[in-house]
XYZ file of C-alpha atoms in Angstrom:
134
model
C -49.356 120.123 138.502
C -53.120 120.384 138.612
C -53.300 121.295 134.923
C -51.272 118.225 133.913
C -53.313 116.023 136.233
C -56.555 117.147 134.550
C -55.407 116.958 130.895
C -53.668 113.637 131.220
C -56.672 112.128 133.021
C -58.960 112.965 130.103
C -56.708 110.995 127.696
C -55.567 108.131 129.898
C -58.844 107.664 131.794
C -60.332 105.629 128.940
C -57.298 103.358 128.699
C -57.069 102.865 132.495
C -60.730 101.962 132.563
C -60.071 99.337 129.781
C -57.075 97.923 131.749
C -59.113 97.833 134.969
C -62.074 96.071 133.390
C -60.017 93.483 131.498
C -57.900 92.884 134.626
C -60.977 92.179 136.710
C -62.382 89.942 134.037
C -59.227 87.876 133.814
C -59.248 87.372 137.622
C -62.961 86.503 137.558
C -62.345 83.969 134.846
C -59.597 82.289 136.893
C -61.708 82.176 140.014
C -64.892 81.031 138.251
C -65.861 77.538 139.378
C -64.797 74.922 136.880
C -67.537 72.888 135.268
C -67.008 69.138 135.285
C -66.807 67.795 131.714
C -69.423 65.104 131.029
C -69.196 61.756 129.295
C -66.935 61.683 126.240
C -65.332 65.061 127.110
C -64.212 63.653 130.514
C -62.728 60.535 128.857
C -60.896 62.650 126.277
C -59.465 64.893 129.072
C -58.228 61.856 131.005
C -56.663 60.375 127.861
C -54.884 63.650 127.123
C -53.554 63.827 130.699
C -51.674 60.521 130.375
C -48.463 60.577 128.334
C -48.124 58.186 125.420
C -46.366 54.893 126.188
C -42.586 55.143 126.147
C -42.570 58.930 126.647
C -39.812 60.279 128.811
C -39.222 63.847 129.701
C -36.025 65.111 128.037
C -33.089 65.782 130.351
C -33.071 69.263 131.705
C -36.765 69.836 130.844
C -39.619 70.176 133.261
C -42.529 68.160 131.880
C -45.959 68.724 133.238
C -49.211 66.957 132.340
C -51.457 69.004 130.084
C -54.209 70.973 131.730
C -57.740 69.671 131.508
C -60.095 71.079 128.963
C -61.237 74.517 129.991
C -64.761 75.360 129.227
C -66.987 78.443 129.680
C -65.468 81.613 130.974
C -62.253 79.819 132.109
C -61.394 79.259 128.445
C -61.219 83.028 127.955
C -58.398 83.706 130.450
C -55.791 84.008 127.655
C -58.050 86.371 125.681
C -58.561 88.608 128.690
C -54.815 88.668 129.393
C -54.011 89.665 125.830
C -56.666 92.412 125.929
C -55.394 93.566 129.332
C -51.753 93.770 128.267
C -52.561 95.361 124.906
C -50.921 92.501 122.940
C -54.103 92.026 120.902
C -53.555 95.450 119.302
C -49.897 94.849 118.460
C -46.910 96.979 119.510
C -49.061 100.178 119.694
C -51.402 98.487 122.148
C -48.476 97.386 124.324
C -47.016 100.924 124.321
C -50.387 102.406 125.285
C -50.734 99.800 128.078
C -47.268 100.690 129.463
C -47.959 104.420 129.214
C -51.309 103.910 130.944
C -49.454 102.155 133.805
C -47.011 105.031 134.046
C -50.001 107.490 133.994
C -51.554 105.604 136.882
C -48.317 106.016 138.832
C -48.322 109.766 137.928
C -52.002 110.223 138.963
C -51.336 108.517 142.294
C -48.322 110.718 143.114
C -49.804 113.937 141.784
C -53.143 113.327 143.502
C -51.435 112.831 146.840
C -49.302 115.924 146.187
C -52.352 118.072 145.363
C -54.164 116.844 148.428
C -51.203 117.682 150.666
C -50.974 121.164 149.092
C -54.686 121.824 149.752
C -54.340 120.487 153.256
C -51.365 122.796 153.960
C -53.147 125.762 152.405
C -56.174 125.119 154.610
C -53.973 124.764 157.733
C -51.987 127.999 156.950
C -55.205 129.992 156.573
C -56.302 128.846 160.042
C -59.385 127.112 158.628
C -60.889 124.159 160.412
C -58.424 121.294 159.770
C -60.165 118.156 158.452
C -59.234 115.291 156.295
C -62.110 115.795 153.874
C -63.823 118.909 152.729
C -67.509 119.402 152.237
């Protein structure tokens, strides 16, 4: 198990770092404070939010007003999501993203398993039991 844990971590470590960074960036972009549009941009955003005269939402549809203009880092949320999911790189990117997620599950389970084995070994040899080794 330890051999697989080491070899797979060399390959998938790079991809998991990519997924972690783009995931954090997408959340930062969502939480980033919105900048208030000024002047003409504010008027254009208000005009876009009101539906044209005579517009009715079709039956069975859920119509929502369009979102305001996103500026700055908030405008990059979609880009970060596509980079995070691997969609930017096509089907191969999506497959690598899914495999990296599965590798993360494997590393979590195998890491716990390795830790339990080392803990049991230490306990069976009558060494000082402790949660962490020096």
